[in-house]
Short mmCIF file of C-alpha atoms in Angstrom, two decimals:
data_model
loop_
_atom_site.label_atom_id
_atom_site.label_comp_id
_atom_site.label_asym_id
_atom_site.label_seq_id
_atom_site.Cartn_x
_atom_site.Cartn_y
_atom_site.Cartn_z
CA TRP A 1 42.48 58.71 26.36
CA PHE A 2 40.27 55.63 26.82
CA ILE A 3 36.89 56.88 28.05
CA PRO A 4 33.49 55.28 28.75
CA PRO A 5 30.43 56.39 26.71
CA PHE A 6 29.24 59.83 27.77
CA GLY A 7 26.03 61.81 27.98
CA LYS A 8 25.04 65.41 28.42
CA GLY A 9 25.99 66.81 31.82
CA SER A 10 28.65 64.25 32.76
CA GLY A 11 30.97 66.02 35.20
CA GLY A 12 33.64 63.32 34.97
CA HIS A 13 33.81 63.62 31.19
CA LEU A 14 33.84 67.42 31.44
CA ASN A 15 37.03 67.21 33.50
CA ILE A 16 38.67 64.81 31.05
CA PHE A 17 37.78 66.98 28.05
CA ARG A 18 38.94 70.10 29.91
CA PHE A 19 42.41 68.63 30.47
CA ILE A 20 42.54 67.46 26.85
CA LYS A 21 41.69 70.96 25.65
CA ASN A 22 44.33 72.54 27.86
CA LEU A 23 46.97 70.00 26.81
CA GLU A 24 46.13 70.80 23.18
CA SER A 25 46.93 74.45 23.90
CA LEU A 26 50.28 73.29 25.34
CA GLY A 27 51.23 71.42 22.18
CA PHE A 28 50.10 67.85 22.92
CA GLU A 29 48.33 65.72 20.32
CA ASN A 30 45.42 63.89 21.94
CA ARG A 31 43.19 61.06 20.75
CA ILE A 32 39.94 59.86 22.35
CA ILE A 33 39.00 56.17 22.27
CA ILE A 34 35.42 55.55 23.41
CA VAL A 35 35.11 51.96 24.62
CA GLU A 36 31.79 50.39 23.71
CA LEU A 37 31.10 48.42 26.92
CA GLY A 38 28.45 46.34 25.18
CA HIS A 39 26.63 49.39 23.79
CA SER A 40 26.12 50.12 20.11
CA LEU A 41 27.52 53.62 19.71
CA PRO A 42 27.04 56.22 16.96
CA SER A 43 29.84 57.04 14.54
CA ALA A 44 33.04 58.78 15.66
CA LYS A 45 31.96 61.88 13.71
CA HIS A 46 28.62 61.98 15.55
CA LEU A 47 30.28 61.54 18.96
CA LYS A 48 32.83 64.27 18.26
CA SER A 49 29.91 66.55 17.35
CA ASN A 50 28.27 65.69 20.70
CA ILE A 51 31.46 66.62 22.54
CA GLU A 52 31.38 70.01 20.83
CA LYS A 53 27.64 70.47 21.45
CA TRP A 54 27.52 69.30 25.07
CA PHE A 55 31.00 70.39 26.22
CA PHE A 56 33.30 72.34 23.84
CA PRO A 57 35.24 71.81 20.59
CA LEU A 58 38.38 69.66 20.69
CA LYS A 59 41.04 69.01 18.06
CA ALA A 60 41.37 65.42 19.30
CA GLU A 61 40.46 62.68 16.86
CA VAL A 62 37.74 60.33 18.15
CA TYR A 63 37.76 56.53 17.76
CA VAL A 64 34.83 54.24 18.62
CA GLY A 65 35.62 50.86 20.12
CA ILE A 66 38.92 49.02 20.31
CA LYS A 67 38.41 46.60 17.41
CA ARG A 68 39.43 49.29 14.96
CA LYS A 69 43.10 50.10 14.55
CA ILE A 70 44.19 52.66 17.12
CA PRO A 71 47.38 54.66 16.42
CA GLN A 72 50.35 54.21 18.69
CA SER A 73 51.06 56.81 21.36
CA TYR A 74 53.58 57.62 24.05
CA PHE A 75 50.95 57.71 26.82
CA ALA A 76 47.71 55.75 27.17
CA PHE A 77 45.27 57.02 29.81
CA ALA A 78 42.59 54.97 31.53
CA THR A 79 39.85 57.22 32.91
CA SER A 80 37.62 54.77 34.82
CA TRP A 81 38.05 51.30 36.28
CA VAL A 82 36.43 49.62 33.27
CA THR A 83 38.65 51.45 30.78
CA ALA A 84 41.68 50.41 32.86
CA TYR A 85 41.17 46.83 31.68
CA TYR A 86 41.34 48.01 28.06
CA VAL A 87 44.49 50.03 28.68
CA ASN A 88 46.04 47.08 30.50
CA ARG A 89 45.80 45.03 27.30
CA PHE A 90 46.78 47.87 24.94
CA ASN A 91 50.30 47.39 23.58
CA GLY A 92 50.53 50.48 21.39
CA CYS A 93 52.04 52.82 23.99
CA ILE A 94 55.18 53.32 26.05
CA LYS A 95 53.63 54.51 29.33
CA LYS A 96 50.27 53.52 30.83
CA CYS A 97 48.54 56.13 32.99
CA TYR A 98 45.37 56.40 35.04
CA PHE A 99 43.33 59.61 35.33
CA ILE A 100 41.51 58.97 38.64
CA GLN A 101 38.80 61.36 39.82
CA ASP A 102 37.32 59.29 42.65
CA TYR A 103 37.76 56.06 44.58
CA GLU A 104 35.50 53.98 42.35
CA PRO A 105 35.26 50.82 44.51
CA SER A 106 33.17 52.94 46.89
CA PHE A 107 30.52 53.29 44.18
CA TYR A 108 29.50 49.67 44.90
CA SER A 109 28.64 47.41 47.79
CA VAL A 110 31.37 44.86 48.54
CA GLY A 111 31.11 42.36 45.70
CA THR A 112 32.28 41.72 42.14
CA ASN A 113 32.30 45.29 40.84
CA PHE A 114 33.97 46.52 44.03
CA THR A 115 36.71 43.91 43.57
CA LEU A 116 37.17 44.49 39.84
CA ALA A 117 37.44 48.25 40.40
CA GLU A 118 39.91 47.87 43.27
CA ASN A 119 42.06 45.41 41.30
CA THR A 120 42.84 48.07 38.68
CA TYR A 121 44.95 49.92 41.25
CA ASN A 122 47.33 46.97 41.14
CA PHE A 123 48.02 47.36 37.40
CA LYS A 124 50.99 49.62 38.23
CA PHE A 125 49.78 52.46 36.01
CA THR A 126 51.04 55.96 36.85
CA ALA A 127 48.12 57.75 38.50
CA PHE A 128 47.08 61.38 38.06
CA THR A 129 44.51 62.09 40.75
CA ALA A 130 41.88 64.69 41.50
CA GLY A 131 43.41 66.11 44.64
CA THR A 132 45.76 64.89 47.35
CA TRP A 133 43.28 62.67 49.26
CA LEU A 134 43.16 60.20 46.36
CA SER A 135 46.87 60.54 45.71
CA ASN A 136 47.75 59.67 49.31
CA LYS A 137 45.20 56.86 49.53
CA LEU A 138 46.37 55.12 46.34
CA SER A 139 50.03 55.60 47.19
CA ASN A 140 49.66 54.29 50.75
CA GLU A 141 47.24 51.42 50.11
CA PHE A 142 48.33 50.24 46.65
CA ASN A 143 51.87 51.58 46.35
CA MET A 144 50.92 53.48 43.17
CA GLU A 145 53.06 56.23 41.67
CA THR A 146 50.72 59.21 42.04
CA TYR A 147 50.65 62.85 40.96
CA PRO A 148 47.85 65.06 42.35
CA LEU A 149 46.03 67.71 40.30
CA GLY A 150 43.89 70.47 41.76
CA PHE A 151 40.40 71.77 40.96
CA SER A 152 39.15 75.03 39.56
CA PHE A 153 36.03 76.28 37.75
CA ASP A 154 35.07 77.76 34.39
CA LYS A 155 35.67 81.47 34.86
CA SER A 156 33.74 82.31 31.69
CA ILE A 157 30.56 80.89 33.25
CA TYR A 158 30.57 81.17 37.04
CA ARG A 159 30.33 84.67 38.51
CA PRO A 160 28.13 86.58 40.99
CA MET A 161 24.68 87.71 39.86
CA PRO A 162 23.37 89.40 43.02
CA LEU A 163 20.36 91.01 41.35
CA ASN A 164 18.71 87.61 40.91
CA LYS A 165 17.77 87.18 44.59
CA LYS A 166 14.06 87.56 45.27
CA ASN A 167 12.99 89.92 48.07
CA ASP A 168 10.08 87.80 49.31
CA GLY A 169 11.30 86.67 52.73
CA ILE A 170 11.89 83.11 51.54
CA LYS A 171 15.28 81.54 52.33
CA ARG A 172 16.40 79.33 49.46
CA ILE A 173 18.76 76.37 49.88
CA PHE A 174 20.43 74.84 46.84
CA PHE A 175 21.04 71.09 46.79
CA TYR A 176 22.52 68.99 44.01
CA ALA A 177 20.01 66.15 43.79
CA ARG A 178 21.10 62.94 42.08
CA PRO A 179 19.47 59.97 43.83
CA PRO A 180 21.25 57.25 41.75
CA THR A 181 24.64 58.67 42.80
CA GLY A 182 24.83 57.41 46.37
CA ARG A 183 27.97 59.36 47.23
CA ARG A 184 26.03 62.65 46.97
CA ALA A 185 23.83 61.60 49.94
CA PHE A 186 20.47 62.65 48.49
CA GLU A 187 18.40 60.99 51.23
CA LEU A 188 20.51 62.53 54.00
CA GLY A 189 19.88 65.94 52.48
CA LEU A 190 16.11 65.35 52.47
CA LEU A 191 16.21 64.42 56.16
CA VAL A 192 18.12 67.62 56.97
CA PHE A 193 15.69 69.85 55.06
CA ASN A 194 12.71 68.15 56.66
CA GLU A 195 14.11 68.95 60.12
CA ILE A 196 14.70 72.57 59.12
CA TYR A 197 11.14 72.86 57.82
CA LYS A 198 9.77 71.74 61.19
CA GLU A 199 11.31 74.94 62.64
CA ARG A 200 11.23 77.35 59.70
CA LYS A 201 8.32 77.63 57.30
CA ASN A 202 9.98 80.32 55.17
CA ILE A 203 12.39 77.98 53.38
CA GLU A 204 12.42 76.59 49.87
CA VAL A 205 14.86 73.95 48.64
CA ILE A 206 16.05 74.25 45.05
CA PHE A 207 16.98 70.88 43.55
CA ALA A 208 18.90 70.46 40.31
CA GLY A 209 20.60 67.50 38.65
CA TRP A 210 17.80 64.94 38.37
CA ASP A 211 14.07 64.62 37.67
CA LEU A 212 12.42 64.30 41.10
CA SER A 213 8.80 64.35 39.89
CA ASP A 214 8.22 60.80 41.20
CA TYR A 215 9.37 61.70 44.73
CA ASP A 216 6.99 62.72 47.53
CA ILE A 217 8.89 65.60 49.15
CA PRO A 218 7.09 67.08 52.20
CA PHE A 219 8.51 70.62 52.23
CA PRO A 220 8.47 73.57 49.78
CA HIS A 221 10.82 72.96 46.89
CA LYS A 222 11.50 73.32 43.18
CA SER A 223 12.94 70.48 41.13
CA LEU A 224 14.68 71.85 38.04
CA GLY A 225 16.19 68.64 36.68
CA LEU A 226 19.27 68.66 34.48
CA LEU A 227 20.29 72.18 33.44
CA ASP A 228 22.74 73.56 30.92
CA LEU A 229 25.97 74.86 32.45
CA ASP A 230 25.25 78.48 31.52
CA GLU A 231 21.94 78.34 33.43
CA LEU A 232 23.62 77.47 36.73
CA PRO A 233 25.04 80.87 37.83
CA LYS A 234 21.57 82.45 37.57
CA LEU A 235 20.13 79.62 39.62
CA TYR A 236 22.87 79.69 42.27
CA SER A 237 22.55 83.43 42.68
CA GLN A 238 18.90 83.07 43.67
CA CYS A 239 19.93 80.97 46.67
CA ASP A 240 21.01 81.97 50.18
CA VAL A 241 23.08 78.88 50.95
CA ALA A 242 24.08 75.58 49.33
CA LEU A 243 24.48 72.13 50.85
CA VAL A 244 27.19 70.07 49.12
CA LEU A 245 27.68 66.54 50.46
CA SER A 246 30.49 64.31 49.21
CA LEU A 247 30.90 60.86 50.72
CA THR A 248 33.91 60.00 48.53
CA ASN A 249 36.08 62.60 46.79
CA ALA A 250 35.14 66.28 46.82
CA SER A 251 33.22 67.62 43.83
CA LEU A 252 33.77 70.67 41.61
CA LEU A 253 30.53 72.22 42.84
CA PRO A 254 31.95 74.09 45.88
CA LEU A 255 34.32 76.23 43.80
CA GLU A 256 31.58 77.02 41.27
CA LEU A 257 29.27 78.14 44.08
CA MET A 258 32.02 80.16 45.77
CA ALA A 259 32.66 81.95 42.46
CA CYS A 260 28.97 82.95 42.45
CA LYS A 261 29.30 84.18 46.07
CA ILE A 262 27.03 81.50 47.53
CA PRO A 263 27.98 80.27 51.04
CA ILE A 264 28.41 76.53 51.46
CA VAL A 265 27.88 73.84 54.05
CA SER A 266 29.75 70.59 53.38
CA ASN A 267 30.85 67.54 55.32
CA ASN A 268 34.24 67.25 56.97
CA GLY A 269 36.82 64.51 56.48
CA PRO A 270 40.09 64.04 54.56
CA ASN A 271 38.15 63.34 51.34
CA THR A 272 36.79 66.92 51.33
CA GLU A 273 39.32 68.86 53.41
CA TRP A 274 42.08 68.65 50.80
CA LEU A 275 39.90 71.18 48.92
CA LEU A 276 37.78 72.83 51.63
CA ASN A 277 38.46 74.38 55.02
CA ASP A 278 36.50 76.21 57.69
CA LYS A 279 37.70 79.62 56.48
CA VAL A 280 35.81 79.29 53.18
CA CYS A 281 32.80 77.12 54.15
CA VAL A 282 31.12 75.49 57.13
CA LEU A 283 32.16 71.87 57.62
CA ALA A 284 29.94 69.53 59.61
CA ASP A 285 29.90 65.90 60.63
CA LEU A 286 27.63 63.66 58.56
CA ASP A 287 24.90 64.10 61.14
CA ILE A 288 21.41 65.47 60.46
CA PHE A 289 21.41 67.80 63.48
CA GLN A 290 24.91 69.20 62.86
CA ILE A 291 24.19 69.89 59.19
CA LYS A 292 20.90 71.58 60.11
CA VAL A 293 22.60 73.82 62.67
CA SER A 294 25.32 74.72 60.15
CA LEU A 295 22.79 75.74 57.49
CA LEU A 296 20.81 77.83 59.99
CA LYS A 297 24.01 79.55 61.16
CA ILE A 298 24.62 80.80 57.61
CA LEU A 299 20.99 81.88 57.20
CA ASP A 300 20.88 83.69 60.57
CA GLU A 301 24.33 85.25 61.10
CA GLU A 302 24.75 87.95 58.46
CA LYS A 303 28.20 89.20 59.48
CA PHE A 304 29.63 85.67 59.72
CA THR A 305 28.15 84.74 56.35
CA LYS A 306 29.46 87.82 54.54
CA ASN A 307 32.97 87.16 55.82
CA LEU A 308 32.71 83.52 54.70
CA ILE A 309 31.49 84.53 51.22
CA ASP A 310 34.29 87.07 50.74
CA LYS A 311 37.05 84.64 51.73
CA ALA A 312 35.55 81.84 49.65
CA TYR A 313 35.35 84.07 46.58
CA VAL A 314 39.03 85.02 46.86
CA TYR A 315 39.96 81.38 47.36
CA ALA A 316 38.03 80.24 44.29
CA GLN A 317 39.57 82.97 42.14
CA SER A 318 43.06 81.81 43.15
CA THR A 319 42.50 78.48 41.35
CA ASP A 320 43.08 78.00 37.61
CA TRP A 321 42.52 75.04 35.25
CA HIS A 322 45.32 76.09 32.93
CA ASN A 323 47.80 76.03 35.80
CA GLU A 324 46.69 72.47 36.61
CA ALA A 325 47.21 71.51 32.96
CA ILE A 326 50.74 72.95 33.10
CA LYS A 327 51.29 70.81 36.20
CA LEU A 328 50.10 67.76 34.23
CA LYS A 329 52.35 68.70 31.33
CA ASN A 330 55.35 68.87 33.67
CA TYR A 331 54.48 65.50 35.21
CA LEU A 332 54.27 63.95 31.73
CA LYS A 333 57.61 65.48 30.76
CA LYS A 334 59.11 64.03 33.92
CA LEU A 335 57.89 60.58 32.84
#
């Protein structure tokens, strides 16, 4: 697995490491090659310790950089567009694969990085995608061989904690706030909440994911920054609704919230509707007024909201990471 350098809280790396861990339990030997990308990285031992500290323990041996000798393997996996260039030049494998979690050209304006990212889909790697939207898009537009994998959540962490809700008359809205990540539509969320606050003074927005202390936010809120995973269920369970916006591929957040019995508003479109539907959440156009109305519907209509929560909880529980790993194992055996 060729991966970019990682930090605490990286959702993309969490998914990669989760599949590695599950493949280990299914008998696969995995190795992790961290490409340097111009950075001076700590030792392999130190990085493996960080994986254990920030994510979970893995048997996989860790290698730093590609100048050192890397053992041969049957499969070599790229995990981002930059690592795809390394895998493209790696000759120590039989089959080159691409673990694709999002359409990375969309992370950039049209220019060099957009083009370099898009070009990697012409390398003719076998793609394993997060969901069917990506699988269909890459197959139709780039003629890639694609195999979709589904989402789930960590069932040892995410669960309902109903006693955490405060009985103070305040309606709390959770929003994943990461301004540098444009696809999470931070500014659009602020505009929605500002419109709600013009009508309702008893709301409080709970932000997590980034330090917002430098932002002038004109409505009641709490900014909690980057939290440890085991802190999230307690936080979610204090909230009455969550807004989850995804302008490219869907995120893992909806299933985690559903597992904590928190109702969700998200945006519609094929990029989200491979995972979400209007039986388990409220889907709205990417329009300030429509999103506002959808959030208020959940806050105001108790019977509707309870039905939504119950169906979403059952739906989330029907998913399983280990089953997705078995699917990946079967795809690899087919290759």
